[in-house]
PDB file of C-alpha atoms and ligand atoms in Angstrom:
ATOM      1  CA  MET A   1     -83.501-128.338 110.417  1.00  0.00           C
ATOM      2  CA  THR A   2     -84.974-127.157 113.709  1.00  0.00           C
ATOM      3  CA  ARG A   3     -83.383-127.772 117.106  1.00  0.00           C
ATOM      4  CA  PHE A   4     -85.337-128.477 120.281  1.00  0.00           C
ATOM      5  CA  ALA A   5     -84.093-128.808 123.855  1.00  0.00           C
ATOM      6  CA  ARG A   6     -85.605-129.146 127.311  1.00  0.00           C
ATOM      7  CA  VAL A   7     -84.689-126.588 129.932  1.00  0.00           C
ATOM      8  CA  GLU A   8     -85.472-125.693 133.513  1.00  0.00           C
ATOM      9  CA  HIS A   9     -87.881-122.789 133.283  1.00  0.00           C
ATOM     10  CA  GLU A  10     -89.878-121.243 136.131  1.00  0.00           C
ATOM     11  CA  GLY A  11     -89.383-124.267 138.355  1.00  0.00           C
ATOM     12  CA  ARG A  12     -90.267-126.976 135.839  1.00  0.00           C
ATOM     13  CA  ALA A  13     -88.918-128.651 132.709  1.00  0.00           C
ATOM     14  CA  ALA A  14     -90.094-126.973 129.506  1.00  0.00           C
ATOM     15  CA  TRP A  15     -89.536-127.602 125.808  1.00  0.00           C
ATOM     16  CA  LEU A  16     -87.530-124.970 124.022  1.00  0.00           C
ATOM     17  CA  ARG A  17     -87.121-124.158 120.330  1.00  0.00           C
ATOM     18  CA  VAL A  18     -83.415-123.393 120.426  1.00  0.00           C
ATOM     19  CA  ASP A  19     -83.186-121.213 117.305  1.00  0.00           C
ATOM     20  CA  ASP A  20     -85.443-118.430 118.603  1.00  0.00           C
ATOM     21  CA  GLY A  21     -85.622-119.187 122.361  1.00  0.00           C
ATOM     22  CA  ALA A  22     -89.366-119.891 122.248  1.00  0.00           C
ATOM     23  CA  VAL A  23     -90.709-121.868 125.207  1.00  0.00           C
ATOM     24  CA  LEU A  24     -93.319-124.327 123.949  1.00  0.00           C
ATOM     25  CA  LYS A  25     -96.551-125.307 125.631  1.00  0.00           C
ATOM     26  CA  ASP A  26     -96.146-128.988 124.770  1.00  0.00           C
ATOM     27  CA  ALA A  27     -93.589-131.390 123.373  1.00  0.00           C
ATOM     28  CA  PRO A  28     -92.752-130.199 119.841  1.00  0.00           C
ATOM     29  CA  TRP A  29     -94.213-133.334 118.200  1.00  0.00           C
ATOM     30  CA  ILE A  30     -97.588-132.349 119.726  1.00  0.00           C
ATOM     31  CA  SER A  31     -97.545-128.630 118.904  1.00  0.00           C
ATOM     32  CA  GLU A  32     -95.191-125.671 118.557  1.00  0.00           C
ATOM     33  CA  GLN A  33     -97.520-123.279 120.326  1.00  0.00           C
ATOM     34  CA  VAL A  34     -95.346-120.708 122.126  1.00  0.00           C
ATOM     35  CA  GLU A  35     -95.973-119.691 125.729  1.00  0.00           C
ATOM     36  CA  GLY A  36     -92.861-117.679 126.580  1.00  0.00           C
ATOM     37  CA  GLN A  37     -89.309-116.738 125.797  1.00  0.00           C
ATOM     38  CA  VAL A  38     -85.931-117.582 127.373  1.00  0.00           C
ATOM     39  CA  ASP A  39     -82.251-117.011 126.681  1.00  0.00           C
ATOM     40  CA  ALA A  40     -81.471-120.463 125.236  1.00  0.00           C
ATOM     41  CA  ALA A  41     -77.739-120.239 126.003  1.00  0.00           C
ATOM     42  CA  ARG A  42     -78.308-119.479 129.702  1.00  0.00           C
ATOM     43  CA  SER A  43     -81.057-121.984 130.481  1.00  0.00           C
ATOM     44  CA  PRO A  44     -79.983-125.157 132.326  1.00  0.00           C
ATOM     45  CA  ARG A  45     -80.656-128.182 130.122  1.00  0.00           C
ATOM     46  CA  VAL A  46     -82.417-131.376 131.088  1.00  0.00           C
ATOM     47  CA  ALA A  47     -82.589-134.534 128.954  1.00  0.00           C
ATOM     48  CA  PRO A  48     -84.690-133.708 125.846  1.00  0.00           C
ATOM     49  CA  ALA A  49     -87.108-136.608 126.189  1.00  0.00           C
ATOM     50  CA  THR A  50     -90.116-137.891 128.122  1.00  0.00           C
ATOM     51  CA  PRO A  51     -90.332-141.363 126.563  1.00  0.00           C
ATOM     52  CA  SER A  52     -92.745-144.143 127.467  1.00  0.00           C
ATOM     53  CA  LYS A  53     -89.871-146.453 126.520  1.00  0.00           C
ATOM     54  CA  LEU A  54     -86.255-146.486 125.356  1.00  0.00           C
ATOM     55  CA  VAL A  55     -85.769-149.344 122.922  1.00  0.00           C
ATOM     56  CA  CYS A  56     -82.143-150.206 122.247  1.00  0.00           C
ATOM     57  CA  VAL A  57     -80.442-152.265 119.563  1.00  0.00           C
ATOM     58  CA  GLY A  58     -77.440-154.465 120.379  1.00  0.00           C
ATOM     59  CA  ARG A  59     -74.614-155.401 118.015  1.00  0.00           C
ATOM     60  CA  ASN A  60     -75.829-153.288 115.088  1.00  0.00           C
ATOM     61  CA  TYR A  61     -72.325-152.574 113.754  1.00  0.00           C
ATOM     62  CA  ARG A  62     -70.326-155.550 112.505  1.00  0.00           C
ATOM     63  CA  ALA A  63     -66.948-154.378 113.863  1.00  0.00           C
ATOM     64  CA  HIS A  64     -68.418-153.732 117.326  1.00  0.00           C
ATOM     65  CA  ALA A  65     -70.035-157.183 117.498  1.00  0.00           C
ATOM     66  CA  GLN A  66     -66.656-158.654 116.566  1.00  0.00           C
ATOM     67  CA  GLU A  67     -64.645-156.627 119.095  1.00  0.00           C
ATOM     68  CA  LEU A  68     -66.676-158.241 121.905  1.00  0.00           C
ATOM     69  CA  GLY A  69     -66.425-161.688 120.317  1.00  0.00           C
ATOM     70  CA  ASN A  70     -70.098-161.850 119.254  1.00  0.00           C
ATOM     71  CA  GLU A  71     -71.839-162.898 116.052  1.00  0.00           C
ATOM     72  CA  VAL A  72     -73.730-160.282 114.030  1.00  0.00           C
ATOM     73  CA  PRO A  73     -77.416-160.990 114.758  1.00  0.00           C
ATOM     74  CA  LYS A  74     -79.674-162.170 111.927  1.00  0.00           C
ATOM     75  CA  GLU A  75     -82.472-159.948 113.226  1.00  0.00           C
ATOM     76  CA  PRO A  76     -82.135-156.787 115.358  1.00  0.00           C
ATOM     77  CA  LEU A  77     -81.317-157.656 118.980  1.00  0.00           C
ATOM     78  CA  LEU A  78     -83.552-155.540 121.236  1.00  0.00           C
ATOM     79  CA  PHE A  79     -83.385-154.536 124.870  1.00  0.00           C
ATOM     80  CA  PHE A  80     -84.746-151.692 127.046  1.00  0.00           C
ATOM     81  CA  LYS A  81     -83.268-148.979 129.171  1.00  0.00           C
ATOM     82  CA  PRO A  82     -85.605-147.466 131.789  1.00  0.00           C
ATOM     83  CA  PRO A  83     -86.577-143.771 131.574  1.00  0.00           C
ATOM     84  CA  SER A  84     -84.904-143.372 135.004  1.00  0.00           C
ATOM     85  CA  SER A  85     -81.537-143.930 133.277  1.00  0.00           C
ATOM     86  CA  LEU A  86     -81.773-140.588 131.424  1.00  0.00           C
ATOM     87  CA  LEU A  87     -79.075-138.044 132.290  1.00  0.00           C
ATOM     88  CA  ALA A  88     -79.094-134.357 131.328  1.00  0.00           C
ATOM     89  CA  PRO A  89     -76.523-133.087 128.825  1.00  0.00           C
ATOM     90  CA  SER A  90     -73.447-131.837 130.734  1.00  0.00           C
ATOM     91  CA  GLY A  91     -74.567-134.005 133.670  1.00  0.00           C
ATOM     92  CA  THR A  92     -72.404-136.273 135.801  1.00  0.00           C
ATOM     93  CA  LEU A  93     -72.507-140.046 135.308  1.00  0.00           C
ATOM     94  CA  LEU A  94     -72.038-141.811 138.648  1.00  0.00           C
ATOM     95  CA  LEU A  95     -70.178-145.132 138.487  1.00  0.00           C
ATOM     96  CA  PRO A  96     -72.069-147.592 140.739  1.00  0.00           C
ATOM     97  CA  PRO A  97     -70.081-149.673 143.247  1.00  0.00           C
ATOM     98  CA  GLU A  98     -71.730-152.857 141.898  1.00  0.00           C
ATOM     99  CA  SER A  99     -69.604-152.707 138.705  1.00  0.00           C
ATOM    100  CA  GLU A 100     -65.875-152.737 138.087  1.00  0.00           C
ATOM    101  CA  ARG A 101     -66.128-152.001 134.371  1.00  0.00           C
ATOM    102  CA  VAL A 102     -68.487-149.353 133.013  1.00  0.00           C
ATOM    103  CA  GLU A 103     -68.147-148.588 129.294  1.00  0.00           C
ATOM    104  CA  HIS A 104     -69.281-145.908 126.818  1.00  0.00           C
ATOM    105  CA  GLU A 105     -71.342-146.646 123.692  1.00  0.00           C
ATOM    106  CA  GLY A 106     -72.069-143.561 121.563  1.00  0.00           C
ATOM    107  CA  GLU A 107     -75.303-143.983 119.553  1.00  0.00           C
ATOM    108  CA  LEU A 108     -77.538-142.217 117.049  1.00  0.00           C
ATOM    109  CA  THR A 109     -80.983-142.037 118.657  1.00  0.00           C
ATOM    110  CA  ILE A 110     -84.339-141.873 116.874  1.00  0.00           C
ATOM    111  CA  VAL A 111     -87.111-139.735 118.406  1.00  0.00           C
ATOM    112  CA  ILE A 112     -90.534-141.004 117.355  1.00  0.00           C
ATOM    113  CA  GLY A 113     -93.064-138.314 116.363  1.00  0.00           C
ATOM    114  CA  LYS A 114     -96.085-140.315 115.244  1.00  0.00           C
ATOM    115  CA  ARG A 115     -97.721-143.343 116.861  1.00  0.00           C
ATOM    116  CA  GLY A 116     -97.633-146.627 114.992  1.00  0.00           C
ATOM    117  CA  ARG A 117     -97.693-150.430 115.076  1.00  0.00           C
ATOM    118  CA  ARG A 118     -96.420-152.664 112.244  1.00  0.00           C
ATOM    119  CA  ILE A 119     -95.000-149.677 110.415  1.00  0.00           C
ATOM    120  CA  ALA A 120     -93.871-150.547 106.891  1.00  0.00           C
ATOM    121  CA  ARG A 121     -90.227-149.897 106.098  1.00  0.00           C
ATOM    122  CA  GLU A 122     -91.290-147.582 103.242  1.00  0.00           C
ATOM    123  CA  ARG A 123     -93.301-145.405 105.655  1.00  0.00           C
ATOM    124  CA  ALA A 124     -90.935-145.607 108.625  1.00  0.00           C
ATOM    125  CA  LEU A 125     -89.345-142.183 108.254  1.00  0.00           C
ATOM    126  CA  GLU A 126     -92.810-140.545 108.411  1.00  0.00           C
ATOM    127  CA  HIS A 127     -92.898-141.681 112.060  1.00  0.00           C
ATOM    128  CA  VAL A 128     -89.614-139.962 112.966  1.00  0.00           C
ATOM    129  CA  PHE A 129     -89.751-136.560 114.649  1.00  0.00           C
ATOM    130  CA  GLY A 130     -85.990-136.077 114.765  1.00  0.00           C
ATOM    131  CA  TYR A 131     -82.687-137.428 116.007  1.00  0.00           C
ATOM    132  CA  THR A 132     -80.495-136.941 119.037  1.00  0.00           C
ATOM    133  CA  ILE A 133     -77.397-138.416 120.675  1.00  0.00           C
ATOM    134  CA  ALA A 134     -77.244-140.975 123.484  1.00  0.00           C
ATOM    135  CA  CYS A 135     -74.504-142.770 125.340  1.00  0.00           C
ATOM    136  CA  ASP A 136     -75.674-146.322 126.078  1.00  0.00           C
ATOM    137  CA  VAL A 137     -73.587-146.657 129.228  1.00  0.00           C
ATOM    138  CA  THR A 138     -73.050-150.330 130.054  1.00  0.00           C
ATOM    139  CA  ALA A 139     -71.678-152.199 133.077  1.00  0.00           C
ATOM    140  CA  ARG A 140     -69.846-154.778 130.942  1.00  0.00           C
ATOM    141  CA  ASP A 141     -69.050-157.131 133.827  1.00  0.00           C
ATOM    142  CA  LEU A 142     -72.696-157.246 134.958  1.00  0.00           C
ATOM    143  CA  GLN A 143     -73.884-157.690 131.354  1.00  0.00           C
ATOM    144  CA  LYS A 144     -71.814-160.886 131.161  1.00  0.00           C
ATOM    145  CA  LYS A 145     -72.653-162.048 134.690  1.00  0.00           C
ATOM    146  CA  ASP A 146     -76.425-161.454 134.612  1.00  0.00           C
ATOM    147  CA  GLY A 147     -77.262-162.849 131.164  1.00  0.00           C
ATOM    148  CA  GLN A 148     -80.189-160.414 130.976  1.00  0.00           C
ATOM    149  CA  TRP A 149     -78.976-156.872 130.294  1.00  0.00           C
ATOM    150  CA  THR A 150     -81.526-154.916 132.328  1.00  0.00           C
ATOM    151  CA  ARG A 151     -79.309-154.121 135.319  1.00  0.00           C
ATOM    152  CA  ALA A 152     -76.088-153.650 133.313  1.00  0.00           C
ATOM    153  CA  LYS A 153     -77.780-151.068 131.061  1.00  0.00           C
ATOM    154  CA  GLY A 154     -80.286-149.685 133.533  1.00  0.00           C
ATOM    155  CA  PHE A 155     -78.547-147.867 136.382  1.00  0.00           C
ATOM    156  CA  ASP A 156     -79.673-144.292 137.050  1.00  0.00           C
ATOM    157  CA  GLY A 157     -77.737-141.944 134.771  1.00  0.00           C
ATOM    158  CA  PHE A 158     -76.706-144.680 132.296  1.00  0.00           C
ATOM    159  CA  CYS A 159     -78.354-142.812 129.395  1.00  0.00           C
ATOM    160  CA  PRO A 160     -76.874-139.339 128.880  1.00  0.00           C
ATOM    161  CA  LEU A 161     -79.053-137.799 126.137  1.00  0.00           C
ATOM    162  CA  GLY A 162     -79.033-134.642 124.022  1.00  0.00           C
ATOM    163  CA  PRO A 163     -78.095-131.868 123.914  1.00  0.00           C
ATOM    164  CA  GLU A 164     -80.870-131.291 121.379  1.00  0.00           C
ATOM    165  CA  ILE A 165     -83.337-133.035 119.091  1.00  0.00           C
ATOM    166  CA  VAL A 166     -82.738-132.038 115.481  1.00  0.00           C
ATOM    167  CA  THR A 167     -85.388-132.392 112.769  1.00  0.00           C
ATOM    168  CA  GLY A 168     -84.863-132.779 109.030  1.00  0.00           C
ATOM    169  CA  VAL A 169     -81.669-134.843 109.280  1.00  0.00           C
ATOM    170  CA  ASP A 170     -80.872-137.728 106.906  1.00  0.00           C
ATOM    171  CA  PRO A 171     -79.633-140.529 109.228  1.00  0.00           C
ATOM    172  CA  ALA A 172     -78.064-142.658 106.480  1.00  0.00           C
ATOM    173  CA  ALA A 173     -74.417-141.565 106.708  1.00  0.00           C
ATOM    174  CA  LEU A 174     -73.596-139.622 109.874  1.00  0.00           C
ATOM    175  CA  GLY A 175     -70.188-139.754 111.555  1.00  0.00           C
ATOM    176  CA  VAL A 176     -70.361-140.967 115.187  1.00  0.00           C
ATOM    177  CA  ARG A 177     -67.374-140.134 117.398  1.00  0.00           C
ATOM    178  CA  VAL A 178     -66.685-140.631 121.104  1.00  0.00           C
ATOM    179  CA  ARG A 179     -63.834-138.819 122.835  1.00  0.00           C
ATOM    180  CA  VAL A 180     -62.748-139.473 126.419  1.00  0.00           C
ATOM    181  CA  GLY A 181     -60.467-136.807 127.868  1.00  0.00           C
ATOM    182  CA  GLY A 182     -60.058-135.458 124.322  1.00  0.00           C
ATOM    183  CA  GLN A 183     -58.826-138.818 122.961  1.00  0.00           C
ATOM    184  CA  VAL A 184     -60.839-140.443 120.174  1.00  0.00           C
ATOM    185  CA  ARG A 185     -62.168-143.858 121.282  1.00  0.00           C
ATOM    186  CA  GLN A 186     -64.947-144.475 118.756  1.00  0.00           C
ATOM    187  CA  ASP A 187     -65.015-143.136 115.182  1.00  0.00           C
ATOM    188  CA  GLY A 188     -67.748-144.772 113.114  1.00  0.00           C
ATOM    189  CA  ASN A 189     -70.472-143.945 110.612  1.00  0.00           C
ATOM    190  CA  THR A 190     -74.171-144.820 110.579  1.00  0.00           C
ATOM    191  CA  ARG A 191     -73.764-146.148 107.022  1.00  0.00           C
ATOM    192  CA  ASP A 192     -72.133-149.204 108.641  1.00  0.00           C
ATOM    193  CA  MET A 193     -75.243-150.176 110.599  1.00  0.00           C
ATOM    194  CA  VAL A 194     -76.309-153.784 109.992  1.00  0.00           C
ATOM    195  CA  PHE A 195     -79.996-152.714 110.188  1.00  0.00           C
ATOM    196  CA  ASP A 196     -80.704-149.120 109.095  1.00  0.00           C
ATOM    197  CA  VAL A 197     -83.160-146.659 110.652  1.00  0.00           C
ATOM    198  CA  PRO A 198     -86.223-147.669 108.565  1.00  0.00           C
ATOM    199  CA  ALA A 199     -85.504-151.363 109.178  1.00  0.00           C
ATOM    200  CA  LEU A 200     -85.269-150.787 112.934  1.00  0.00           C
ATOM    201  CA  ILE A 201     -88.554-148.845 113.105  1.00  0.00           C
ATOM    202  CA  ALA A 202     -90.313-151.574 111.103  1.00  0.00           C
ATOM    203  CA  TYR A 203     -88.847-154.332 113.288  1.00  0.00           C
ATOM    204  CA  VAL A 204     -89.467-152.709 116.688  1.00  0.00           C
ATOM    205  CA  SER A 205     -93.029-151.698 115.739  1.00  0.00           C
ATOM    206  CA  SER A 206     -93.798-155.239 114.575  1.00  0.00           C
ATOM    207  CA  ALA A 207     -93.710-156.094 118.282  1.00  0.00           C
ATOM    208  CA  MET A 208     -94.778-152.954 120.142  1.00  0.00           C
ATOM    209  CA  THR A 209     -96.641-149.728 119.445  1.00  0.00           C
ATOM    210  CA  LEU A 210     -94.242-146.815 119.127  1.00  0.00           C
ATOM    211  CA  GLU A 211     -95.572-143.704 120.872  1.00  0.00           C
ATOM    212  CA  PRO A 212     -94.616-140.091 120.149  1.00  0.00           C
ATOM    213  CA  GLY A 213     -91.545-139.285 122.230  1.00  0.00           C
ATOM    214  CA  ASP A 214     -90.290-142.872 122.358  1.00  0.00           C
ATOM    215  CA  LEU A 215     -86.576-143.336 121.709  1.00  0.00           C
ATOM    216  CA  ILE A 216     -84.730-145.977 119.702  1.00  0.00           C
ATOM    217  CA  LEU A 217     -80.986-146.207 120.364  1.00  0.00           C
ATOM    218  CA  THR A 218     -79.529-147.640 117.186  1.00  0.00           C
ATOM    219  CA  GLY A 219     -76.375-149.388 118.417  1.00  0.00           C
ATOM    220  CA  THR A 220     -72.737-148.393 118.686  1.00  0.00           C
ATOM    221  CA  PRO A 221     -69.718-148.605 116.383  1.00  0.00           C
ATOM    222  CA  GLU A 222     -66.480-150.270 117.461  1.00  0.00           C
ATOM    223  CA  GLY A 223     -64.096-148.807 120.033  1.00  0.00           C
ATOM    224  CA  VAL A 224     -66.086-149.158 123.267  1.00  0.00           C
ATOM    225  CA  GLY A 225     -63.970-148.850 126.371  1.00  0.00           C
ATOM    226  CA  PRO A 226     -63.935-148.227 130.125  1.00  0.00           C
ATOM    227  CA  LEU A 227     -64.812-145.024 131.961  1.00  0.00           C
ATOM    228  CA  VAL A 228     -63.223-143.957 135.235  1.00  0.00           C
ATOM    229  CA  ALA A 229     -63.935-141.172 137.705  1.00  0.00           C
ATOM    230  CA  GLY A 230     -62.633-137.846 136.426  1.00  0.00           C
ATOM    231  CA  ASP A 231     -63.267-138.647 132.741  1.00  0.00           C
ATOM    232  CA  ARG A 232     -64.914-136.063 130.499  1.00  0.00           C
ATOM    233  CA  VAL A 233     -66.840-137.794 127.682  1.00  0.00           C
ATOM    234  CA  GLU A 234     -67.960-136.212 124.425  1.00  0.00           C
ATOM    235  CA  VAL A 235     -70.212-138.009 121.946  1.00  0.00           C
ATOM    236  CA  GLU A 236     -70.369-136.178 118.628  1.00  0.00           C
ATOM    237  CA  ILE A 237     -72.667-136.981 115.701  1.00  0.00           C
ATOM    238  CA  ASP A 238     -72.631-135.049 112.422  1.00  0.00           C
ATOM    239  CA  ALA A 239     -75.467-132.489 112.226  1.00  0.00           C
ATOM    240  CA  LEU A 240     -76.569-133.256 115.807  1.00  0.00           C
ATOM    241  CA  GLY A 241     -73.837-131.604 117.891  1.00  0.00           C
ATOM    242  CA  VAL A 242     -71.874-132.809 120.902  1.00  0.00           C
ATOM    243  CA  LEU A 243     -73.253-134.540 123.995  1.00  0.00           C
ATOM    244  CA  ALA A 244     -70.824-134.061 126.895  1.00  0.00           C
ATOM    245  CA  PHE A 245     -70.841-135.493 130.418  1.00  0.00           C
ATOM    246  CA  ASP A 246     -68.510-136.003 133.359  1.00  0.00           C
ATOM    247  CA  VAL A 247     -67.811-139.219 135.250  1.00  0.00           C
ATOM    248  CA  ALA A 248     -67.583-139.586 139.042  1.00  0.00           C
ATOM    249  CA  THR A 249     -67.926-142.353 141.634  1.00  0.00           C
ATOM    250  CA  GLU A 250     -71.277-142.984 143.279  1.00  0.00           C
ATOM    251  CA  ALA A 251     -71.271-143.020 147.065  1.00  0.00           C
ATOM    252  CA  ARG A 252     -73.134-145.949 148.634  1.00  0.00           C
ATOM    253  CA  GLY A 253     -76.273-145.161 150.594  1.00  0.00           C
ATOM    254  CA  PRO A 254     -79.863-144.162 149.904  1.00  0.00           C
ATOM    255  CA  SER A 255     -80.751-141.024 148.008  1.00  0.00           C
TER     256      SER A 255
HETATM  257 ZN1  LIG B   1     -75.559-149.929 122.848  1.00  0.00          ZN
END
C-alpha cells in the first residue's frame, strides 16, 4: 500500500508520496519520478485528483435505495459531477441558498490508472490505480425538483475528496462510516454494493473511455441525512483513512 496526496508546494499543486514526503514530477499513475521533498504533515492539502470526469453511481446499496423510496436499479444508474465540485480535504462546504436540504453521501471512490474502453470485468482491476474517499453532497430538494441531477449534485464544493489515494487495497469488503458532529449517521460496508467495483468499471467503460485520473464514485450506504452550517463531517473508510470537512452557509453574490 502506498499513499499519495496533492499539496500546495512552491505556489502550485503538486503530487506527494506521503510515506517519504517525495514531491513527484507528474501524477503517480504517470510516473513516480521525484523532483523534491516536503514535510508531508505540514503541507496544505488540495483534492487528490485532476479528473477528466467524475462518474457517479446512484442507488448502489439496496438499503439506501429503499430509504429514499426507490427501486434497486437493474443496471448501474450513472450520473456526473463536474470537476469544479471538488473540495480539498479539511475544506469548508458552502451550503448554497438555492437549496433547503443538502445531504451527505459517503462513498468509496475508484481512481483509474490505465485508459480503457469496453473493459472486461475480469480485467477491470488492472485499470485501477487506487482508491480514495468522496462525499457525494446532494441538494435533495433540487434533485427531486429538477428531475436531472446535474445541479443538485454539481454545486462548487459538493465533492469533498481525499485525504489520500491508497494503492493495493482490496475494495470488496471495506467499512464505510459517516459521522456528523461525532454522531454516526452512515455505517455500511462495500460488500453490500449491488454492483461491485469490477462490474462498475466494465459498465461505465462500455459507454465511455476511462482516462487515467478519472474517478468513479460507487454509491452510498443507507443513513443519508441533512447538513447544516456549523457541522463537522467525517467520512471514514477502512484502509483509506478519514476525510473531514466543515459546513458553512454560502453568501449570495459573485465570487
Ligand atoms: Zn451518491
